[in-house]
Amino acid sequence: GAGGVPVLILMRGDHQLNESKLVNALGAGQLRPATADEIFTLLGAHPGSLGAVSPPLPRGAGGVTVIADESLRGRKRMTTGANKDGFHLRGVDVERDITVTQWADLREAKAGENSPKGGGPLQEARCIELGHVFKLGNKYSKAMDAGFLDENGKRQIFEMGCYGIGVSRIVAAIAEAHRDDNGIIWPQNVAPFDVHLLLLEKDDATRAIAEKLYEELLAQDIEVLYDDRNERPGAKFAEADLFGIPIQIVAGRNTKDTGEVEVRTRDKSLNEAVAVNQVVQRIGTIGK
């Protein structure tokens, strides 16, 4: 039903209805599927035996709006429900036997079908909706008496629209597009921190090196997530990958002897030993 008015949708049995297309075709704000009881009251049969062959549709349903998908235009020798439980009609000529109120493109497109605009086979890809564009019509512009003069000098009311981009949607999209089996991989320009500093050894010398490096990074306006917890190295590495900070710096077993830390990227494209006094300079070149 659309706005409380029953609407009968005709489609091929192997096609799937696209509800957005239906909303646009009807110009209705809200739709809902009819219940089995409502369908029986209207058509005299239950789902599975329904059709729109006329005249007339059972039980006063001749006034029902019938919208047919364009794929049915000109189709013959079709089979459809007879509006009697367990019975169907064969040899149906859609344009001869069915009174169609409106023709519309209602079905979901499928990969491999030819583009309706002549662009070749359609391709299918998963995507994430980051925002909406809404057509508001003139409801609010009328209320505000917001208008303009057209080319003939006649005053017209604005047609309004609005758009919105959701912050939470953007975060979800980034997480979906930039990840691996171990967790998220934040792009540098949107990462919550620039660097994830991991202290793996508990001795005072290694800790002192890590904390000095931490202060140097902060002094250069490099945001650092510092993991100095008393935790196993394996757990720290696993959680660092899960957090997905784009650059990881590891102060480990050899740091106090070599004066080097391990600089690695979360996407695994870089892993190298860097002298502590060269770290700030080195990470400034990553991704450049």
PDB file of C-alpha atoms in Angstrom:
ATOM      1  CA  GLY A   1       0.000   0.000   0.000  1.00  0.00           C
ATOM      2  CA  ALA A   2       1.066   3.610  -0.621  1.00  0.00           C
ATOM      3  CA  GLY A   3      -0.425   6.225   1.651  1.00  0.00           C
ATOM      4  CA  GLY A   4      -3.222   3.806   2.588  1.00  0.00           C
ATOM      5  CA  VAL A   5      -4.134   3.112  -1.072  1.00  0.00           C
ATOM      6  CA  PRO A   6      -3.661  -0.462  -2.384  1.00  0.00           C
ATOM      7  CA  VAL A   7      -1.229  -0.793  -5.273  1.00  0.00           C
ATOM      8  CA  LEU A   8      -0.599  -3.985  -7.251  1.00  0.00           C
ATOM      9  CA  ILE A   9       2.941  -4.395  -8.620  1.00  0.00           C
ATOM     10  CA  LEU A  10       3.495  -6.626 -11.648  1.00  0.00           C
ATOM     11  CA  MET A  11       6.947  -8.059 -12.276  1.00  0.00           C
ATOM     12  CA  ARG A  12       8.547 -11.079 -13.838  1.00  0.00           C
ATOM     13  CA  GLY A  13       8.978 -13.877 -11.353  1.00  0.00           C
ATOM     14  CA  ASP A  14      12.764 -13.866 -11.750  1.00  0.00           C
ATOM     15  CA  HIS A  15      13.102 -10.138 -11.038  1.00  0.00           C
ATOM     16  CA  GLN A  16      13.505  -8.383  -7.696  1.00  0.00           C
ATOM     17  CA  LEU A  17      11.606  -5.209  -6.810  1.00  0.00           C
ATOM     18  CA  ASN A  18      13.689  -2.099  -6.133  1.00  0.00           C
ATOM     19  CA  GLU A  19      11.705  -0.254  -3.471  1.00  0.00           C
ATOM     20  CA  SER A  20      13.385   3.095  -4.152  1.00  0.00           C
ATOM     21  CA  LYS A  21      12.254   2.931  -7.772  1.00  0.00           C
ATOM     22  CA  LEU A  22       8.732   2.128  -6.624  1.00  0.00           C
ATOM     23  CA  VAL A  23       8.692   5.073  -4.223  1.00  0.00           C
ATOM     24  CA  ASN A  24       9.809   7.364  -7.036  1.00  0.00           C
ATOM     25  CA  ALA A  25       7.233   5.954  -9.450  1.00  0.00           C
ATOM     26  CA  LEU A  26       4.399   6.438  -6.973  1.00  0.00           C
ATOM     27  CA  GLY A  27       5.599   9.724  -5.536  1.00  0.00           C
ATOM     28  CA  ALA A  28       4.687   8.283  -2.134  1.00  0.00           C
ATOM     29  CA  GLY A  29       6.586   8.959   1.044  1.00  0.00           C
ATOM     30  CA  GLN A  30       5.728   5.662   2.701  1.00  0.00           C
ATOM     31  CA  LEU A  31       5.073   2.140   1.486  1.00  0.00           C
ATOM     32  CA  ARG A  32       4.326  -1.079   3.258  1.00  0.00           C
ATOM     33  CA  PRO A  33       3.577  -4.605   2.053  1.00  0.00           C
ATOM     34  CA  ALA A  34      -0.002  -5.746   2.502  1.00  0.00           C
ATOM     35  CA  THR A  35      -0.673  -8.463   5.048  1.00  0.00           C
ATOM     36  CA  ALA A  36      -1.936 -11.871   3.955  1.00  0.00           C
ATOM     37  CA  ASP A  37      -5.389 -11.046   5.335  1.00  0.00           C
ATOM     38  CA  GLU A  38      -5.501  -7.718   3.492  1.00  0.00           C
ATOM     39  CA  ILE A  39      -4.474  -9.436   0.269  1.00  0.00           C
ATOM     40  CA  PHE A  40      -7.188 -12.087   0.632  1.00  0.00           C
ATOM     41  CA  THR A  41      -9.831  -9.461   1.352  1.00  0.00           C
ATOM     42  CA  LEU A  42      -8.789  -7.478  -1.711  1.00  0.00           C
ATOM     43  CA  LEU A  43      -8.043 -10.193  -4.255  1.00  0.00           C
ATOM     44  CA  GLY A  44      -9.737 -13.320  -2.943  1.00  0.00           C
ATOM     45  CA  ALA A  45      -6.555 -15.395  -2.811  1.00  0.00           C
ATOM     46  CA  HIS A  46      -3.407 -15.732  -0.771  1.00  0.00           C
ATOM     47  CA  PRO A  47       0.164 -14.885  -1.890  1.00  0.00           C
ATOM     48  CA  GLY A  48       1.334 -17.404  -4.464  1.00  0.00           C
ATOM     49  CA  SER A  49      -1.877 -17.327  -6.519  1.00  0.00           C
ATOM     50  CA  LEU A  50      -2.196 -13.602  -7.236  1.00  0.00           C
ATOM     51  CA  GLY A  51      -2.558 -11.831 -10.556  1.00  0.00           C
ATOM     52  CA  ALA A  52      -4.008  -8.793 -12.279  1.00  0.00           C
ATOM     53  CA  VAL A  53      -5.856 -10.255 -15.282  1.00  0.00           C
ATOM     54  CA  SER A  54      -8.955  -8.183 -15.945  1.00  0.00           C
ATOM     55  CA  PRO A  55     -11.899  -7.726 -16.137  1.00  0.00           C
ATOM     56  CA  PRO A  56     -12.508  -7.483 -13.324  1.00  0.00           C
ATOM     57  CA  LEU A  57     -10.198  -8.132 -10.417  1.00  0.00           C
ATOM     58  CA  PRO A  58     -12.111 -10.001  -7.676  1.00  0.00           C
ATOM     59  CA  ARG A  59     -13.913  -8.411  -4.763  1.00  0.00           C
ATOM     60  CA  GLY A  60     -14.046  -4.870  -6.077  1.00  0.00           C
ATOM     61  CA  ALA A  61     -10.310  -4.703  -6.762  1.00  0.00           C
ATOM     62  CA  GLY A  62     -10.839  -3.229 -10.209  1.00  0.00           C
ATOM     63  CA  GLY A  63     -10.008   0.161  -8.721  1.00  0.00           C
ATOM     64  CA  VAL A  64      -6.583  -0.972  -7.576  1.00  0.00           C
ATOM     65  CA  THR A  65      -3.658   0.904  -9.106  1.00  0.00           C
ATOM     66  CA  VAL A  66      -1.686  -1.560 -11.227  1.00  0.00           C
ATOM     67  CA  ILE A  67       1.949  -0.648 -11.892  1.00  0.00           C
ATOM     68  CA  ALA A  68       3.814  -2.938 -14.280  1.00  0.00           C
ATOM     69  CA  ASP A  69       7.553  -3.176 -14.750  1.00  0.00           C
ATOM     70  CA  GLU A  70       8.805  -2.204 -18.206  1.00  0.00           C
ATOM     71  CA  SER A  71      10.174  -5.721 -18.711  1.00  0.00           C
ATOM     72  CA  LEU A  72       6.554  -6.927 -19.118  1.00  0.00           C
ATOM     73  CA  ARG A  73       5.664  -4.508 -21.895  1.00  0.00           C
ATOM     74  CA  GLY A  74       4.605  -6.486 -24.982  1.00  0.00           C
ATOM     75  CA  ARG A  75       5.107  -9.868 -23.292  1.00  0.00           C
ATOM     76  CA  LYS A  76       2.850 -12.756 -24.363  1.00  0.00           C
ATOM     77  CA  ARG A  77       2.324 -16.378 -23.343  1.00  0.00           C
ATOM     78  CA  MET A  78       2.890 -15.492 -19.725  1.00  0.00           C
ATOM     79  CA  THR A  79       1.676 -17.336 -16.620  1.00  0.00           C
ATOM     80  CA  THR A  80       0.192 -15.525 -13.645  1.00  0.00           C
ATOM     81  CA  GLY A  81      -1.948 -16.202 -10.608  1.00  0.00           C
ATOM     82  CA  ALA A  82      -5.707 -16.513 -11.157  1.00  0.00           C
ATOM     83  CA  ASN A  83      -6.633 -14.895  -7.812  1.00  0.00           C
ATOM     84  CA  LYS A  84      -7.918 -18.268  -6.705  1.00  0.00           C
ATOM     85  CA  ASP A  85      -5.802 -20.323  -4.340  1.00  0.00           C
ATOM     86  CA  GLY A  86      -3.880 -23.014  -6.207  1.00  0.00           C
ATOM     87  CA  PHE A  87      -4.859 -21.813  -9.697  1.00  0.00           C
ATOM     88  CA  HIS A  88      -2.922 -19.970 -12.419  1.00  0.00           C
ATOM     89  CA  LEU A  89      -3.665 -18.605 -15.869  1.00  0.00           C
ATOM     90  CA  ARG A  90      -1.487 -19.465 -18.876  1.00  0.00           C
ATOM     91  CA  GLY A  91      -1.158 -17.774 -22.243  1.00  0.00           C
ATOM     92  CA  VAL A  92      -1.541 -14.326 -20.757  1.00  0.00           C
ATOM     93  CA  ASP A  93      -0.917 -11.398 -23.108  1.00  0.00           C
ATOM     94  CA  VAL A  94       0.010  -8.596 -20.724  1.00  0.00           C
ATOM     95  CA  GLU A  95      -1.230  -5.673 -22.812  1.00  0.00           C
ATOM     96  CA  ARG A  96      -4.366  -7.518 -23.929  1.00  0.00           C
ATOM     97  CA  ASP A  97      -5.410  -9.125 -20.658  1.00  0.00           C
ATOM     98  CA  ILE A  98      -4.229  -6.708 -17.965  1.00  0.00           C
ATOM     99  CA  THR A  99      -5.272  -3.110 -17.466  1.00  0.00           C
ATOM    100  CA  VAL A 100      -2.031  -1.406 -16.493  1.00  0.00           C
ATOM    101  CA  THR A 101      -2.413   1.934 -14.741  1.00  0.00           C
ATOM    102  CA  GLN A 102       1.253   2.873 -15.074  1.00  0.00           C
ATOM    103  CA  TRP A 103       4.416   1.459 -16.622  1.00  0.00           C
ATOM    104  CA  ALA A 104       7.666   2.024 -14.735  1.00  0.00           C
ATOM    105  CA  ASP A 105      11.194   0.704 -14.287  1.00  0.00           C
ATOM    106  CA  LEU A 106      10.826  -1.127 -10.975  1.00  0.00           C
ATOM    107  CA  ARG A 107      13.281  -3.994 -10.945  1.00  0.00           C
ATOM    108  CA  GLU A 108      16.779  -4.393  -9.590  1.00  0.00           C
ATOM    109  CA  ALA A 109      19.386  -4.270 -12.325  1.00  0.00           C
ATOM    110  CA  LYS A 110      21.784  -7.215 -12.577  1.00  0.00           C
ATOM    111  CA  ALA A 111      25.443  -7.421 -13.490  1.00  0.00           C
ATOM    112  CA  GLY A 112      25.980  -8.428 -17.108  1.00  0.00           C
ATOM    113  CA  GLU A 113      22.821  -6.789 -18.439  1.00  0.00           C
ATOM    114  CA  ASN A 114      23.252  -4.151 -21.098  1.00  0.00           C
ATOM    115  CA  SER A 115      23.222  -0.589 -19.857  1.00  0.00           C
ATOM    116  CA  PRO A 116      19.954   1.209 -20.698  1.00  0.00           C
ATOM    117  CA  LYS A 117      22.104   4.165 -21.804  1.00  0.00           C
ATOM    118  CA  GLY A 118      24.139   2.106 -24.267  1.00  0.00           C
ATOM    119  CA  GLY A 119      27.277   1.938 -22.160  1.00  0.00           C
ATOM    120  CA  GLY A 120      27.844  -1.804 -22.458  1.00  0.00           C
ATOM    121  CA  PRO A 121      27.353  -4.530 -19.825  1.00  0.00           C
ATOM    122  CA  LEU A 122      26.543  -3.388 -16.303  1.00  0.00           C
ATOM    123  CA  GLN A 123      29.051  -4.076 -13.566  1.00  0.00           C
ATOM    124  CA  GLU A 124      28.178  -4.625  -9.927  1.00  0.00           C
ATOM    125  CA  ALA A 125      30.235  -3.525  -6.930  1.00  0.00           C
ATOM    126  CA  ARG A 126      29.609  -3.195  -3.211  1.00  0.00           C
ATOM    127  CA  CYS A 127      29.485   0.335  -1.898  1.00  0.00           C
ATOM    128  CA  ILE A 128      28.681   2.269   1.243  1.00  0.00           C
ATOM    129  CA  GLU A 129      26.318   5.206   1.419  1.00  0.00           C
ATOM    130  CA  LEU A 130      28.077   8.229   2.921  1.00  0.00           C
ATOM    131  CA  GLY A 131      25.208  10.679   2.677  1.00  0.00           C
ATOM    132  CA  HIS A 132      21.779  11.521   1.363  1.00  0.00           C
ATOM    133  CA  VAL A 133      20.318  14.102  -0.951  1.00  0.00           C
ATOM    134  CA  PHE A 134      16.675  14.850  -0.164  1.00  0.00           C
ATOM    135  CA  LYS A 135      14.156  16.620  -2.365  1.00  0.00           C
ATOM    136  CA  LEU A 136      11.961  18.649  -0.025  1.00  0.00           C
ATOM    137  CA  GLY A 137       9.650  20.097  -2.654  1.00  0.00           C
ATOM    138  CA  ASN A 138       8.094  23.433  -1.770  1.00  0.00           C
ATOM    139  CA  LYS A 139       6.538  22.611   1.599  1.00  0.00           C
ATOM    140  CA  TYR A 140       8.990  24.753   3.551  1.00  0.00           C
ATOM    141  CA  SER A 141       9.565  27.393   0.893  1.00  0.00           C
ATOM    142  CA  LYS A 142       5.806  28.012   0.772  1.00  0.00           C
ATOM    143  CA  ALA A 143       5.726  28.385   4.547  1.00  0.00           C
ATOM    144  CA  MET A 144       8.574  30.918   4.356  1.00  0.00           C
ATOM    145  CA  ASP A 145       7.191  32.571   1.229  1.00  0.00           C
ATOM    146  CA  ALA A 146      10.589  32.010  -0.395  1.00  0.00           C
ATOM    147  CA  GLY A 147      10.383  32.711  -4.094  1.00  0.00           C
ATOM    148  CA  PHE A 148      12.023  34.165  -7.189  1.00  0.00           C
ATOM    149  CA  LEU A 149      11.094  35.811 -10.466  1.00  0.00           C
ATOM    150  CA  ASP A 150      11.264  33.561 -13.520  1.00  0.00           C
ATOM    151  CA  GLU A 151      12.306  34.624 -17.031  1.00  0.00           C
ATOM    152  CA  ASN A 152       8.843  36.077 -17.583  1.00  0.00           C
ATOM    153  CA  GLY A 153       8.952  38.140 -14.413  1.00  0.00           C
ATOM    154  CA  LYS A 154       6.424  35.862 -12.730  1.00  0.00           C
ATOM    155  CA  ARG A 155       6.994  34.953  -9.114  1.00  0.00           C
ATOM    156  CA  GLN A 156       7.639  31.280  -8.430  1.00  0.00           C
ATOM    157  CA  ILE A 157       8.194  29.309  -5.211  1.00  0.00           C
ATOM    158  CA  PHE A 158      11.567  27.616  -4.770  1.00  0.00           C
ATOM    159  CA  GLU A 159      11.860  23.852  -4.960  1.00  0.00           C
ATOM    160  CA  MET A 160      14.023  22.912  -1.996  1.00  0.00           C
ATOM    161  CA  GLY A 161      16.525  20.176  -1.333  1.00  0.00           C
ATOM    162  CA  CYS A 162      19.107  19.324   1.271  1.00  0.00           C
ATOM    163  CA  TYR A 163      21.998  16.960   1.751  1.00  0.00           C
ATOM    164  CA  GLY A 164      23.681  15.377   4.703  1.00  0.00           C
ATOM    165  CA  ILE A 165      26.940  13.525   5.211  1.00  0.00           C
ATOM    166  CA  GLY A 166      27.137  11.326   8.305  1.00  0.00           C
ATOM    167  CA  VAL A 167      30.342  11.274  10.349  1.00  0.00           C
ATOM    168  CA  SER A 168      29.594   7.779  11.613  1.00  0.00           C
ATOM    169  CA  ARG A 169      28.954   6.615   8.044  1.00  0.00           C
ATOM    170  CA  ILE A 170      32.346   7.971   6.958  1.00  0.00           C
ATOM    171  CA  VAL A 171      34.126   6.128   9.778  1.00  0.00           C
ATOM    172  CA  ALA A 172      32.320   2.902   8.862  1.00  0.00           C
ATOM    173  CA  ALA A 173      33.214   3.349   5.194  1.00  0.00           C
ATOM    174  CA  ILE A 174      36.897   3.891   5.998  1.00  0.00           C
ATOM    175  CA  ALA A 175      36.932   0.820   8.244  1.00  0.00           C
ATOM    176  CA  GLU A 176      35.336  -1.268   5.507  1.00  0.00           C
ATOM    177  CA  ALA A 177      37.612  -0.044   2.726  1.00  0.00           C
ATOM    178  CA  HIS A 178      40.925   0.060   4.642  1.00  0.00           C
ATOM    179  CA  ARG A 179      41.418  -3.145   6.602  1.00  0.00           C
ATOM    180  CA  ASP A 180      42.890  -6.610   6.579  1.00  0.00           C
ATOM    181  CA  ASP A 181      42.280  -9.763   8.600  1.00  0.00           C
ATOM    182  CA  ASN A 182      43.980  -8.201  11.651  1.00  0.00           C
ATOM    183  CA  GLY A 183      41.938  -5.011  11.833  1.00  0.00           C
ATOM    184  CA  ILE A 184      41.589  -1.519  10.446  1.00  0.00           C
ATOM    185  CA  ILE A 185      44.340   0.348   8.556  1.00  0.00           C
ATOM    186  CA  TRP A 186      43.724   4.050   9.072  1.00  0.00           C
ATOM    187  CA  PRO A 187      44.753   6.368   6.210  1.00  0.00           C
ATOM    188  CA  GLN A 188      47.218   8.915   7.571  1.00  0.00           C
ATOM    189  CA  ASN A 189      44.979  11.936   7.006  1.00  0.00           C
ATOM    190  CA  VAL A 190      42.140  10.596   9.179  1.00  0.00           C
ATOM    191  CA  ALA A 191      44.001   8.428  11.704  1.00  0.00           C
ATOM    192  CA  PRO A 192      43.262   9.150  15.386  1.00  0.00           C
ATOM    193  CA  PHE A 193      47.051   9.144  16.013  1.00  0.00           C
ATOM    194  CA  ASP A 194      50.011   9.539  13.693  1.00  0.00           C
ATOM    195  CA  VAL A 195      52.252   7.000  15.419  1.00  0.00           C
ATOM    196  CA  HIS A 196      51.819   3.994  17.692  1.00  0.00           C
ATOM    197  CA  LEU A 197      54.900   3.655  19.925  1.00  0.00           C
ATOM    198  CA  LEU A 198      55.333   0.180  21.416  1.00  0.00           C
ATOM    199  CA  LEU A 199      57.671  -0.439  24.362  1.00  0.00           C
ATOM    200  CA  LEU A 200      58.399  -4.165  24.428  1.00  0.00           C
ATOM    201  CA  GLU A 201      61.257  -4.382  26.958  1.00  0.00           C
ATOM    202  CA  LYS A 202      60.914  -3.657  30.669  1.00  0.00           C
ATOM    203  CA  ASP A 203      64.485  -2.517  31.413  1.00  0.00           C
ATOM    204  CA  ASP A 204      65.082   1.101  32.416  1.00  0.00           C
ATOM    205  CA  ALA A 205      67.439   1.854  29.511  1.00  0.00           C
ATOM    206  CA  THR A 206      64.925   0.859  26.828  1.00  0.00           C
ATOM    207  CA  ARG A 207      62.128   2.661  28.652  1.00  0.00           C
ATOM    208  CA  ALA A 208      64.209   5.838  28.845  1.00  0.00           C
ATOM    209  CA  ILE A 209      64.893   5.706  25.093  1.00  0.00           C
ATOM    210  CA  ALA A 210      61.210   5.166  24.312  1.00  0.00           C
ATOM    211  CA  GLU A 211      60.052   7.980  26.584  1.00  0.00           C
ATOM    212  CA  LYS A 212      62.593  10.414  25.175  1.00  0.00           C
ATOM    213  CA  LEU A 213      61.441   9.523  21.659  1.00  0.00           C
ATOM    214  CA  TYR A 214      57.840  10.000  22.785  1.00  0.00           C
ATOM    215  CA  GLU A 215      58.606  13.542  23.968  1.00  0.00           C
ATOM    216  CA  GLU A 216      60.497  14.368  20.764  1.00  0.00           C
ATOM    217  CA  LEU A 217      57.578  13.245  18.615  1.00  0.00           C
ATOM    218  CA  LEU A 218      55.102  15.300  20.617  1.00  0.00           C
ATOM    219  CA  ALA A 219      57.381  18.324  20.360  1.00  0.00           C
ATOM    220  CA  GLN A 220      57.141  18.047  16.568  1.00  0.00           C
ATOM    221  CA  ASP A 221      53.310  17.989  16.756  1.00  0.00           C
ATOM    222  CA  ILE A 222      53.240  14.291  15.934  1.00  0.00           C
ATOM    223  CA  GLU A 223      50.369  12.639  17.815  1.00  0.00           C
ATOM    224  CA  VAL A 224      51.509   9.455  19.518  1.00  0.00           C
ATOM    225  CA  LEU A 225      49.704   6.565  21.148  1.00  0.00           C
ATOM    226  CA  TYR A 226      52.277   5.196  23.619  1.00  0.00           C
ATOM    227  CA  ASP A 227      51.875   1.582  24.774  1.00  0.00           C
ATOM    228  CA  ASP A 228      54.085   1.073  27.822  1.00  0.00           C
ATOM    229  CA  ARG A 229      51.847  -1.505  29.489  1.00  0.00           C
ATOM    230  CA  ASN A 230      53.253  -4.534  31.237  1.00  0.00           C
ATOM    231  CA  GLU A 231      51.932  -6.850  28.526  1.00  0.00           C
ATOM    232  CA  ARG A 232      53.365  -9.575  26.301  1.00  0.00           C
ATOM    233  CA  PRO A 233      54.888  -8.402  22.971  1.00  0.00           C
ATOM    234  CA  GLY A 234      52.532 -10.637  20.991  1.00  0.00           C
ATOM    235  CA  ALA A 235      49.489  -9.058  22.584  1.00  0.00           C
ATOM    236  CA  LYS A 236      50.832  -5.555  21.954  1.00  0.00           C
ATOM    237  CA  PHE A 237      51.487  -6.297  18.283  1.00  0.00           C
ATOM    238  CA  ALA A 238      48.020  -7.821  17.842  1.00  0.00           C
ATOM    239  CA  GLU A 239      46.306  -4.848  19.450  1.00  0.00           C
ATOM    240  CA  ALA A 240      48.430  -2.377  17.504  1.00  0.00           C
ATOM    241  CA  ASP A 241      47.274  -4.003  14.257  1.00  0.00           C
ATOM    242  CA  LEU A 242      43.700  -3.925  15.517  1.00  0.00           C
ATOM    243  CA  PHE A 243      43.912  -0.200  16.319  1.00  0.00           C
ATOM    244  CA  GLY A 244      45.361   0.431  12.864  1.00  0.00           C
ATOM    245  CA  ILE A 245      47.541   3.499  13.518  1.00  0.00           C
ATOM    246  CA  PRO A 246      49.385   3.942  10.185  1.00  0.00           C
ATOM    247  CA  ILE A 247      52.953   4.034  11.595  1.00  0.00           C
ATOM    248  CA  GLN A 248      54.272   1.786  14.354  1.00  0.00           C
ATOM    249  CA  ILE A 249      57.559   2.343  16.198  1.00  0.00           C
ATOM    250  CA  VAL A 250      58.891  -0.556  18.231  1.00  0.00           C
ATOM    251  CA  ALA A 251      61.450  -0.181  21.028  1.00  0.00           C
ATOM    252  CA  GLY A 252      62.488  -3.768  21.543  1.00  0.00           C
ATOM    253  CA  ARG A 253      65.208  -6.169  22.592  1.00  0.00           C
ATOM    254  CA  ASN A 254      68.089  -4.592  20.647  1.00  0.00           C
ATOM    255  CA  THR A 255      67.196  -0.935  21.068  1.00  0.00           C
ATOM    256  CA  LYS A 256      69.415  -0.184  24.061  1.00  0.00           C
ATOM    257  CA  ASP A 257      72.450  -1.823  22.372  1.00  0.00           C
ATOM    258  CA  THR A 258      72.024  -0.536  18.805  1.00  0.00           C
ATOM    259  CA  GLY A 259      70.274   2.784  19.435  1.00  0.00           C
ATOM    260  CA  GLU A 260      67.737   1.807  16.813  1.00  0.00           C
ATOM    261  CA  VAL A 261      64.018   1.229  16.816  1.00  0.00           C
ATOM    262  CA  GLU A 262      61.890  -0.624  14.316  1.00  0.00           C
ATOM    263  CA  VAL A 263      59.727   1.636  12.137  1.00  0.00           C
ATOM    264  CA  ARG A 264      56.933  -0.178  10.349  1.00  0.00           C
ATOM    265  CA  THR A 265      53.722   0.727   8.620  1.00  0.00           C
ATOM    266  CA  ARG A 266      50.418  -0.842   9.487  1.00  0.00           C
ATOM    267  CA  ASP A 267      49.837  -1.842   5.852  1.00  0.00           C
ATOM    268  CA  LYS A 268      53.087  -3.914   5.982  1.00  0.00           C
ATOM    269  CA  SER A 269      54.665  -1.972   3.117  1.00  0.00           C
ATOM    270  CA  LEU A 270      57.641  -0.827   5.238  1.00  0.00           C
ATOM    271  CA  ASN A 271      59.662  -2.377   8.042  1.00  0.00           C
ATOM    272  CA  GLU A 272      63.134  -1.023   8.797  1.00  0.00           C
ATOM    273  CA  ALA A 273      65.571  -0.251  11.597  1.00  0.00           C
ATOM    274  CA  VAL A 274      66.046   3.484  12.166  1.00  0.00           C
ATOM    275  CA  ALA A 275      68.447   5.274  14.520  1.00  0.00           C
ATOM    276  CA  VAL A 276      66.518   6.906  17.349  1.00  0.00           C
ATOM    277  CA  ASN A 277      67.826  10.354  16.466  1.00  0.00           C
ATOM    278  CA  GLN A 278      66.593   9.910  12.876  1.00  0.00           C
ATOM    279  CA  VAL A 279      63.068   8.716  13.632  1.00  0.00           C
ATOM    280  CA  VAL A 280      61.297  12.062  13.433  1.00  0.00           C
ATOM    281  CA  GLN A 281      62.916  12.804  10.071  1.00  0.00           C
ATOM    282  CA  ARG A 282      62.192   9.301   8.718  1.00  0.00           C
ATOM    283  CA  ILE A 283      58.507   9.180   9.569  1.00  0.00           C
ATOM    284  CA  GLY A 284      58.091  12.586   7.995  1.00  0.00           C
ATOM    285  CA  THR A 285      58.926  11.023   4.641  1.00  0.00           C
ATOM    286  CA  ILE A 286      56.580   8.018   4.932  1.00  0.00           C
ATOM    287  CA  GLY A 287      53.688   8.339   2.533  1.00  0.00           C
ATOM    288  CA  LYS A 288      55.221  11.313   0.782  1.00  0.00           C
TER     289      LYS A 288
END
